Amino acid sequence: MYAQMVKSTGEGVKSLEEMEPQERAFQERINADVKIEPKEWMPEGYRKTLIRQISQHAHSEIVGQLPEGNWITRAPTLERKMILLAKVQDEAGHGLYLYCAAETLGVSRDEMTEQLLSGKAKYSSIFNYPTLTWADIGAIGWLVDGAAIMNQVPLQRCSFGPYSRAMIRICKEESFHQRQGYDIMMKLVKGTPEQKEMAQDALNRWWWPSLMMFGPSDTDSVHSAQSMAWGIKQNSNDELRQKFVDQTVPQAEYLGLNVPDPDLKWNDERKSYDFGEVDWNEFYEVLKGNGPCNAERMAARRKAWDDGAWFREGLMAHARKKETRKMAAE
Amino acid sequence: MSNEWPLWEVFVRGQHGLAHRHVGSLHAPDAELALNNARDVYTRRNEGVSLWVVKSTDITASAPGDKEPLFEPSNAKVYRHPSFFDIPDEVGHM
């Protein structure tokens, strides 16, 4: 999931009877599947939770360009390079749709950027892993975008209108990303033994971090319960992770690759795969900033922001000057 | 930080003959760059044949709380809908 462990109020879900009339009317609209729009009344907790989640989601799209950007100049063919460029450009676009959705809640773009650069706001743990070979680009499209789709499809029904609409646009575009990744994997497994080995190695390294994308089990989380009551979240993390495993294992089998989990086994009773425990220690370490690439990613974002300052300011100064001249002429 | 680019609302005409439709917003220093950015952000897959950009601050919107006084008068005038009138079948299509 691109937004992991989003905290809400932490106060637990109120029943309708406990609510003041205004909040009760709001909750009843959500229960009736009526979308909430930016200027309407909403509880402060709802607003804050959404800002946290949408901005975290947006930051993930933006930081997510970095691991793939690494391979644009090294893509094996011109066609692959053009496709990867288009994909990375899409990620930038997705970040922008989401920032705009968050801005309708009263937070500014600069505030969100500040929060990312200061480390106050998080982005998905997955982007703190390195892309060592071309097969990693295949594995990211297939697994990381696959996990993202699993998470984003239900978010299209989110109770907040602008977020829901951004998700609809994003989901339309995302399936290209997953398919291009799988296409790279298919090509590699049909290639030389070394190329197939490369694909297996990428799967080995990306499998577990992809499962971590859904976040730790949230069955007992007050934050999750509140987000579900507000219609921000529709499924538990474990539910989505299970769906992802069930969908992905047959795809790995088709490729003739082994999923790196000795406990993975079809459970005929549940009609689902049983699978091993994720190393949550690793997850928390990466989230805390101790993943293999955290420092590199943040340094890249800070450099882009600092190096672009003269450009942003220059264009703004030019726009103001043009405006003044126009006024003077009128 | 005061140099944040202003916000623009983006409208796209999907096909000839259709009206422009609001698709989202973006930041840009001026109208010309807002159009360029709108092309890259909102029409990467042939979504449009024409773009409008409008500074968000130039839009006046009705308040959500005014919904009742604004729209109630029209709600009460059901006779504005053709289905309000019963025309006998013998008269034929009308």
Coordinates of C-alpha atoms in Angstrom, one line a residue:
Chain A
M1 CA 0.0 0.0 0.0
Y2 CA 1.3 3.5 -0.8
A3 CA 0.0 4.8 2.4
Q4 CA 1.1 2.6 5.3
M5 CA 0.1 3.0 8.9
V6 CA -1.9 6.2 8.6
K7 CA -2.8 7.4 12.1
S8 CA -6.3 8.8 12.7
T9 CA -7.6 10.4 15.9
G10 CA -6.7 7.3 18.0
E11 CA -9.9 7.8 20.0
G12 CA -11.9 4.9 18.8
V13 CA -15.1 5.0 16.7
K14 CA -18.0 6.9 18.1
S15 CA -21.5 5.5 17.8
L16 CA -24.2 7.7 16.1
E17 CA -25.9 8.3 19.5
E18 CA -22.7 9.7 20.9
M19 CA -22.3 12.3 18.1
E20 CA -23.4 15.9 18.0
P21 CA -26.1 16.5 15.3
Q22 CA -23.6 17.9 12.8
E23 CA -21.3 15.0 13.1
R24 CA -24.1 12.6 13.1
A25 CA -25.5 14.0 9.8
F26 CA -22.0 13.7 8.4
Q27 CA -21.6 10.1 9.4
E28 CA -25.1 9.2 8.1
R29 CA -24.1 10.6 4.7
I30 CA -21.0 8.4 4.7
N31 CA -23.1 5.4 5.7
A32 CA -25.4 6.2 2.8
D33 CA -22.5 6.3 0.4
V34 CA -22.8 10.0 -0.3
K35 CA -19.5 11.6 -1.2
I36 CA -18.1 14.4 0.9
E37 CA -16.8 17.4 -1.0
P38 CA -14.1 19.9 0.1
K39 CA -16.1 22.8 1.4
E40 CA -18.6 20.8 3.3
W41 CA -18.4 20.4 7.1
M42 CA -16.3 17.5 8.2
P43 CA -14.8 16.5 11.6
E44 CA -11.3 17.7 12.1
G45 CA -10.1 14.2 12.6
Y46 CA -11.5 13.2 9.2
R47 CA -9.7 16.1 7.5
K48 CA -6.4 15.4 9.3
T49 CA -6.5 11.7 8.6
L50 CA -7.2 12.3 4.9
I51 CA -4.4 14.9 4.6
R52 CA -2.0 12.4 6.2
Q53 CA -3.1 9.6 3.9
I54 CA -3.3 11.5 0.6
S55 CA 0.0 13.3 1.1
Q56 CA 1.7 10.1 2.1
H57 CA 0.3 8.5 -1.1
A58 CA 1.4 11.5 -3.2
H59 CA 4.9 11.5 -1.7
S60 CA 5.1 7.8 -2.5
E61 CA 4.3 8.4 -6.2
I62 CA 7.0 11.2 -6.3
V63 CA 9.7 9.3 -4.5
G64 CA 8.7 6.2 -6.5
Q65 CA 10.1 7.8 -9.6
L66 CA 13.6 7.5 -8.2
P67 CA 14.3 3.7 -8.2
E68 CA 12.9 3.5 -11.8
G69 CA 14.5 6.7 -13.0
N70 CA 17.8 4.9 -12.3
W71 CA 17.3 2.7 -15.3
I72 CA 16.0 5.1 -17.9
T73 CA 19.5 5.7 -19.3
R74 CA 20.3 2.0 -19.0
A75 CA 17.2 0.5 -20.6
P76 CA 18.1 -2.4 -23.0
T77 CA 16.4 -0.9 -26.0
L78 CA 15.1 2.4 -27.2
E79 CA 11.5 1.1 -27.0
R80 CA 11.9 -0.1 -23.4
K81 CA 13.4 3.3 -22.6
M82 CA 10.5 5.2 -24.1
I83 CA 8.0 2.9 -22.2
L84 CA 9.9 3.4 -18.9
L85 CA 10.0 7.2 -19.5
A86 CA 6.2 7.2 -20.0
K87 CA 5.7 5.1 -16.9
V88 CA 7.8 7.4 -14.7
Q89 CA 6.0 10.4 -16.2
D90 CA 2.8 8.8 -15.1
E91 CA 4.1 8.4 -11.6
A92 CA 4.8 12.2 -11.5
G93 CA 1.2 12.8 -12.8
H94 CA -0.2 10.6 -10.1
G95 CA 1.7 12.5 -7.5
L96 CA 0.2 15.7 -8.9
Y97 CA -3.4 14.5 -8.9
L98 CA -3.0 13.4 -5.3
Y99 CA -1.3 16.6 -4.1
C100 CA -4.2 18.6 -5.6
A101 CA -6.8 16.3 -3.9
A102 CA -5.0 17.0 -0.6
E103 CA -4.9 20.7 -1.2
T104 CA -8.7 20.9 -1.3
L105 CA -8.5 20.0 2.4
G106 CA -6.7 23.2 3.2
V107 CA -3.0 22.2 3.2
S108 CA -0.7 23.9 0.8
R109 CA 1.6 22.2 -1.7
D110 CA 4.7 23.8 -0.1
E111 CA 3.6 22.6 3.3
M112 CA 3.4 19.1 2.0
T113 CA 6.8 19.4 0.3
E114 CA 8.3 20.7 3.5
Q115 CA 6.9 17.8 5.5
L116 CA 8.4 15.3 3.1
L117 CA 11.8 17.0 3.0
S118 CA 12.0 17.3 6.8
G119 CA 11.1 13.7 7.2
K120 CA 7.9 14.5 9.1
A121 CA 5.7 12.9 6.4
K122 CA 6.4 9.3 5.3
Y123 CA 6.3 7.6 1.9
S124 CA 6.0 3.9 1.2
S125 CA 8.8 1.7 2.6
I126 CA 9.1 -0.1 -0.8
F127 CA 11.0 2.8 -2.4
N128 CA 13.9 2.5 -0.1
Y129 CA 15.2 -0.6 -1.8
P130 CA 17.7 -0.4 -4.6
T131 CA 17.2 -1.3 -8.3
L132 CA 20.3 -3.3 -9.0
T133 CA 19.5 -4.9 -12.4
W134 CA 17.1 -4.4 -15.3
A135 CA 15.0 -7.2 -13.9
D136 CA 14.2 -5.0 -11.0
I137 CA 12.2 -2.8 -13.3
G138 CA 10.2 -5.8 -14.3
A139 CA 9.7 -6.9 -10.7
I140 CA 8.6 -3.4 -9.7
G141 CA 6.0 -3.1 -12.4
W142 CA 4.7 -6.6 -11.8
L143 CA 4.8 -6.7 -8.0
V144 CA 5.0 -3.2 -6.6
D145 CA 2.4 -1.7 -9.1
G146 CA 0.4 -4.9 -8.7
A147 CA 0.3 -4.4 -4.9
A148 CA -0.5 -0.7 -5.4
I149 CA -3.5 -1.6 -7.7
M150 CA -4.8 -4.0 -5.1
N151 CA -4.8 -1.2 -2.6
Q152 CA -6.0 1.6 -5.0
V153 CA -9.0 -0.2 -6.5
P154 CA -11.1 -0.1 -3.3
L155 CA -9.9 3.5 -2.7
Q156 CA -11.9 4.6 -5.8
R157 CA -14.9 4.2 -3.5
C158 CA -13.4 6.5 -0.8
S159 CA -15.9 8.8 0.9
F160 CA -13.9 11.9 0.0
G161 CA -14.8 13.1 -3.6
P162 CA -11.5 14.5 -4.7
Y163 CA -9.5 11.5 -3.5
S164 CA -11.9 9.1 -5.0
R165 CA -11.8 10.9 -8.4
A166 CA -8.0 11.0 -8.3
M167 CA -8.0 7.2 -7.6
I168 CA -10.2 6.6 -10.6
R169 CA -7.9 8.4 -12.9
I170 CA -4.9 6.6 -11.4
C171 CA -6.3 3.1 -11.6
K172 CA -7.1 3.6 -15.3
E173 CA -3.4 4.3 -15.9
E174 CA -1.9 1.9 -13.5
S175 CA -2.7 -1.3 -15.3
F176 CA -0.2 -0.3 -18.1
H177 CA 2.5 -0.2 -15.4
Q178 CA 1.9 -3.7 -14.1
R179 CA 1.7 -5.2 -17.6
Q180 CA 4.9 -3.6 -18.8
G181 CA 6.6 -5.0 -15.7
Y182 CA 5.3 -8.5 -16.4
D183 CA 6.2 -8.2 -20.0
I184 CA 9.8 -7.5 -19.0
M185 CA 9.8 -10.6 -16.7
M186 CA 8.3 -12.8 -19.5
K187 CA 11.1 -11.7 -21.9
L188 CA 13.8 -12.4 -19.3
V189 CA 12.6 -15.9 -18.3
K190 CA 12.5 -16.8 -22.0
G191 CA 16.1 -15.5 -22.5
T192 CA 19.5 -17.0 -21.5
P193 CA 19.9 -18.9 -18.2
E194 CA 21.6 -15.8 -16.9
Q195 CA 18.7 -13.6 -17.8
K196 CA 16.3 -16.0 -16.2
E197 CA 18.5 -16.1 -13.1
M198 CA 18.3 -12.3 -13.1
A199 CA 14.5 -12.4 -13.0
Q200 CA 14.6 -14.9 -10.2
D201 CA 17.0 -12.8 -8.2
A202 CA 14.7 -9.7 -8.6
L203 CA 11.7 -11.7 -7.5
N204 CA 13.7 -12.9 -4.4
R205 CA 14.5 -9.4 -3.4
W206 CA 11.2 -7.7 -4.2
W207 CA 8.7 -10.3 -2.9
W208 CA 8.8 -9.6 0.8
P209 CA 9.1 -5.8 0.5
S210 CA 6.0 -6.0 -1.7
L211 CA 4.1 -7.9 1.0
M212 CA 5.2 -5.2 3.5
M213 CA 3.5 -2.5 1.3
F214 CA 0.1 -3.5 2.7
G215 CA 1.4 -2.6 6.2
P216 CA 1.3 -4.7 9.4
S217 CA -1.9 -6.5 10.5
D218 CA -4.4 -3.9 11.5
T219 CA -7.2 -6.1 12.8
D220 CA -7.0 -4.5 16.2
S221 CA -6.0 -1.0 15.2
V222 CA -8.2 1.9 16.4
H223 CA -6.8 4.0 13.5
S224 CA -8.0 1.4 10.9
A225 CA -11.4 1.0 12.6
Q226 CA -11.9 4.8 12.4
S227 CA -10.7 5.0 8.8
M228 CA -13.2 2.3 7.9
A229 CA -16.1 4.0 9.7
W230 CA -15.2 7.1 7.7
G231 CA -15.2 5.3 4.4
I232 CA -11.5 6.1 3.8
K233 CA -10.5 2.5 4.1
Q234 CA -12.5 -0.4 2.8
N235 CA -10.4 -3.6 3.5
S236 CA -8.0 -4.7 6.2
N237 CA -4.3 -4.9 5.4
D238 CA -4.3 -8.7 5.8
E239 CA -7.3 -9.1 3.4
L240 CA -5.5 -7.1 0.7
R241 CA -2.2 -8.9 1.3
Q242 CA -3.9 -12.3 1.0
K243 CA -5.6 -11.2 -2.2
F244 CA -2.3 -10.1 -3.6
V245 CA -0.6 -13.4 -2.8
D246 CA -3.5 -15.4 -4.3
Q247 CA -3.3 -13.4 -7.5
T248 CA 0.5 -13.3 -7.8
V249 CA 1.6 -16.8 -7.1
P250 CA 0.0 -18.3 -10.3
Q251 CA 1.7 -15.4 -12.3
A252 CA 5.1 -16.5 -10.8
E253 CA 4.3 -20.1 -11.7
Y254 CA 3.6 -19.1 -15.3
L255 CA 7.0 -17.4 -15.4
G256 CA 8.6 -20.6 -14.0
L257 CA 10.0 -18.6 -11.1
N258 CA 10.0 -19.6 -7.4
V259 CA 8.4 -17.4 -4.8
P260 CA 11.0 -17.1 -2.0
D261 CA 8.8 -18.4 0.8
P262 CA 9.3 -22.0 2.1
D263 CA 5.9 -21.8 3.9
L264 CA 3.9 -20.9 0.8
K265 CA 1.3 -23.6 0.3
W266 CA -2.1 -23.9 -1.3
N267 CA -4.8 -24.3 1.3
D268 CA -7.6 -26.2 -0.3
E269 CA -10.0 -25.5 2.6
R270 CA -9.6 -21.8 2.5
K271 CA -9.1 -21.7 -1.3
S272 CA -6.2 -19.4 -0.7
Y273 CA -2.4 -19.6 -0.2
D274 CA -1.0 -19.9 3.2
F275 CA 2.3 -18.0 3.4
G276 CA 5.1 -17.2 5.8
E277 CA 5.3 -14.3 8.3
V278 CA 6.7 -11.0 7.0
D279 CA 9.8 -9.7 8.7
W280 CA 8.1 -6.8 10.5
N281 CA 11.4 -5.9 12.1
E282 CA 12.8 -5.0 8.7
F283 CA 9.6 -3.1 7.9
Y284 CA 9.9 -0.9 11.0
E285 CA 13.6 -0.3 10.4
V286 CA 13.0 0.9 6.9
L287 CA 10.1 3.1 8.0
K288 CA 12.4 4.6 10.7
G289 CA 14.8 5.6 8.0
N290 CA 17.3 2.7 8.2
G291 CA 16.5 1.0 4.8
P292 CA 19.2 0.6 2.2
C293 CA 18.2 3.7 0.3
N294 CA 16.3 6.1 2.6
A295 CA 19.2 8.6 2.8
E296 CA 19.8 8.5 -0.9
R297 CA 16.1 9.0 -1.7
M298 CA 15.7 12.0 0.7
A299 CA 18.9 13.5 -0.5
A300 CA 17.7 13.3 -4.1
R301 CA 14.4 15.0 -3.3
R302 CA 16.1 17.7 -1.3
K303 CA 18.6 18.4 -4.1
A304 CA 15.8 18.6 -6.6
W305 CA 13.9 21.1 -4.4
D306 CA 16.9 23.2 -3.7
D307 CA 18.3 23.2 -7.2
G308 CA 14.9 24.1 -8.6
A309 CA 14.4 27.1 -6.3
W310 CA 15.9 29.6 -8.7
F311 CA 13.8 28.3 -11.5
R312 CA 10.5 28.4 -9.6
E313 CA 11.3 31.9 -8.3
G314 CA 12.4 33.1 -11.7
L315 CA 9.2 32.0 -13.5
M316 CA 7.1 33.6 -10.7
A317 CA 9.1 36.9 -11.0
H318 CA 8.6 36.8 -14.8
A319 CA 4.8 36.1 -14.4
R320 CA 4.5 39.1 -12.0
K321 CA 6.4 41.4 -14.3
K322 CA 4.2 40.4 -17.3
E323 CA 1.1 41.0 -15.2
T324 CA 2.3 44.5 -14.1
R325 CA 3.0 45.4 -17.7
K326 CA -0.3 44.2 -18.9
M327 CA -2.1 46.3 -16.1
A328 CA -0.1 49.4 -17.1
A329 CA -1.0 49.0 -20.7
E330 CA -4.7 48.7 -20.0
Chain B
M1 CA 7.9 30.0 0.5
S2 CA 5.7 32.9 -0.6
N3 CA 6.8 32.0 -4.1
E4 CA 4.4 29.1 -4.4
W5 CA 2.9 29.0 -7.9
P6 CA -0.8 29.8 -8.0
L7 CA -3.4 27.1 -8.4
W8 CA -5.3 26.7 -11.7
E9 CA -8.4 24.6 -12.5
V10 CA -8.2 22.5 -15.6
F11 CA -11.1 21.8 -18.0
V12 CA -10.8 19.4 -20.9
R13 CA -13.0 19.0 -24.0
G14 CA -12.9 15.3 -24.6
Q15 CA -14.3 15.2 -28.1
H16 CA -15.6 17.7 -30.6
G17 CA -19.1 18.6 -29.8
L18 CA -18.8 18.0 -26.1
A19 CA -18.5 20.7 -23.4
H20 CA -15.3 21.2 -21.5
R21 CA -15.3 19.3 -18.2
H22 CA -13.4 20.0 -15.0
V23 CA -10.7 17.4 -14.5
G24 CA -8.6 18.7 -11.7
S25 CA -6.1 21.4 -10.8
L26 CA -2.4 22.2 -11.0
H27 CA 0.2 24.9 -10.0
A28 CA 1.8 27.1 -12.6
P29 CA 3.4 30.6 -12.6
D30 CA 1.2 31.9 -15.5
A31 CA -1.6 30.9 -17.9
E32 CA 0.7 29.9 -20.7
L33 CA 2.6 27.4 -18.5
A34 CA -0.6 26.3 -16.9
L35 CA -1.7 25.2 -20.3
N36 CA 1.6 23.4 -21.0
N37 CA 1.4 21.6 -17.6
A38 CA -2.3 20.7 -18.1
R39 CA -1.3 19.0 -21.3
D40 CA 1.3 16.9 -19.5
V41 CA -0.7 16.2 -16.4
Y42 CA -4.2 15.6 -17.7
T43 CA -4.0 14.6 -21.4
R44 CA -1.2 12.0 -21.6
R45 CA -3.6 9.5 -23.2
N46 CA -5.4 11.5 -25.8
E47 CA -8.1 12.6 -23.4
G48 CA -8.8 15.9 -25.1
V49 CA -9.0 18.1 -28.1
S50 CA -9.1 21.4 -26.2
L51 CA -8.0 22.8 -22.8
W52 CA -9.1 25.6 -20.6
V53 CA -7.2 26.8 -17.5
V54 CA -8.7 29.2 -15.0
K55 CA -7.1 30.6 -11.9
S56 CA -8.8 29.0 -9.0
T57 CA -9.2 32.3 -7.2
D58 CA -11.2 33.6 -10.2
I59 CA -13.9 31.0 -9.6
T60 CA -16.9 31.9 -7.5
A61 CA -18.6 28.9 -6.1
S62 CA -21.9 28.5 -4.3
A63 CA -21.6 27.4 -0.6
P64 CA -22.6 23.9 0.3
G65 CA -24.8 25.3 3.0
D66 CA -26.8 27.3 0.4
K67 CA -27.9 24.1 -1.3
E68 CA -31.5 24.3 0.0
P69 CA -32.3 28.0 -0.8
L70 CA -30.6 27.7 -4.2
F71 CA -32.2 24.6 -5.4
E72 CA -35.4 24.2 -3.5
P73 CA -37.4 26.6 -5.8
S74 CA -36.7 24.4 -8.8
N75 CA -37.5 21.2 -6.8
A76 CA -41.0 22.6 -6.1
K77 CA -41.8 23.1 -9.8
V78 CA -42.3 19.6 -10.9
Y79 CA -44.5 20.8 -13.8
R80 CA -41.4 21.8 -15.6
H81 CA -40.8 18.1 -16.4
P82 CA -42.8 16.8 -19.3
S83 CA -43.8 13.7 -17.4
F84 CA -46.0 15.9 -15.2
F85 CA -48.7 16.0 -17.9
D86 CA -50.8 13.0 -18.9
I87 CA -51.4 12.9 -22.6
P88 CA -53.7 10.1 -23.8
D89 CA -52.1 7.4 -25.9
E90 CA -54.4 8.1 -28.8
V91 CA -52.7 11.5 -29.3
G92 CA -49.6 9.7 -30.3
H93 CA -46.0 10.8 -29.7
M94 CA -45.6 14.3 -28.3

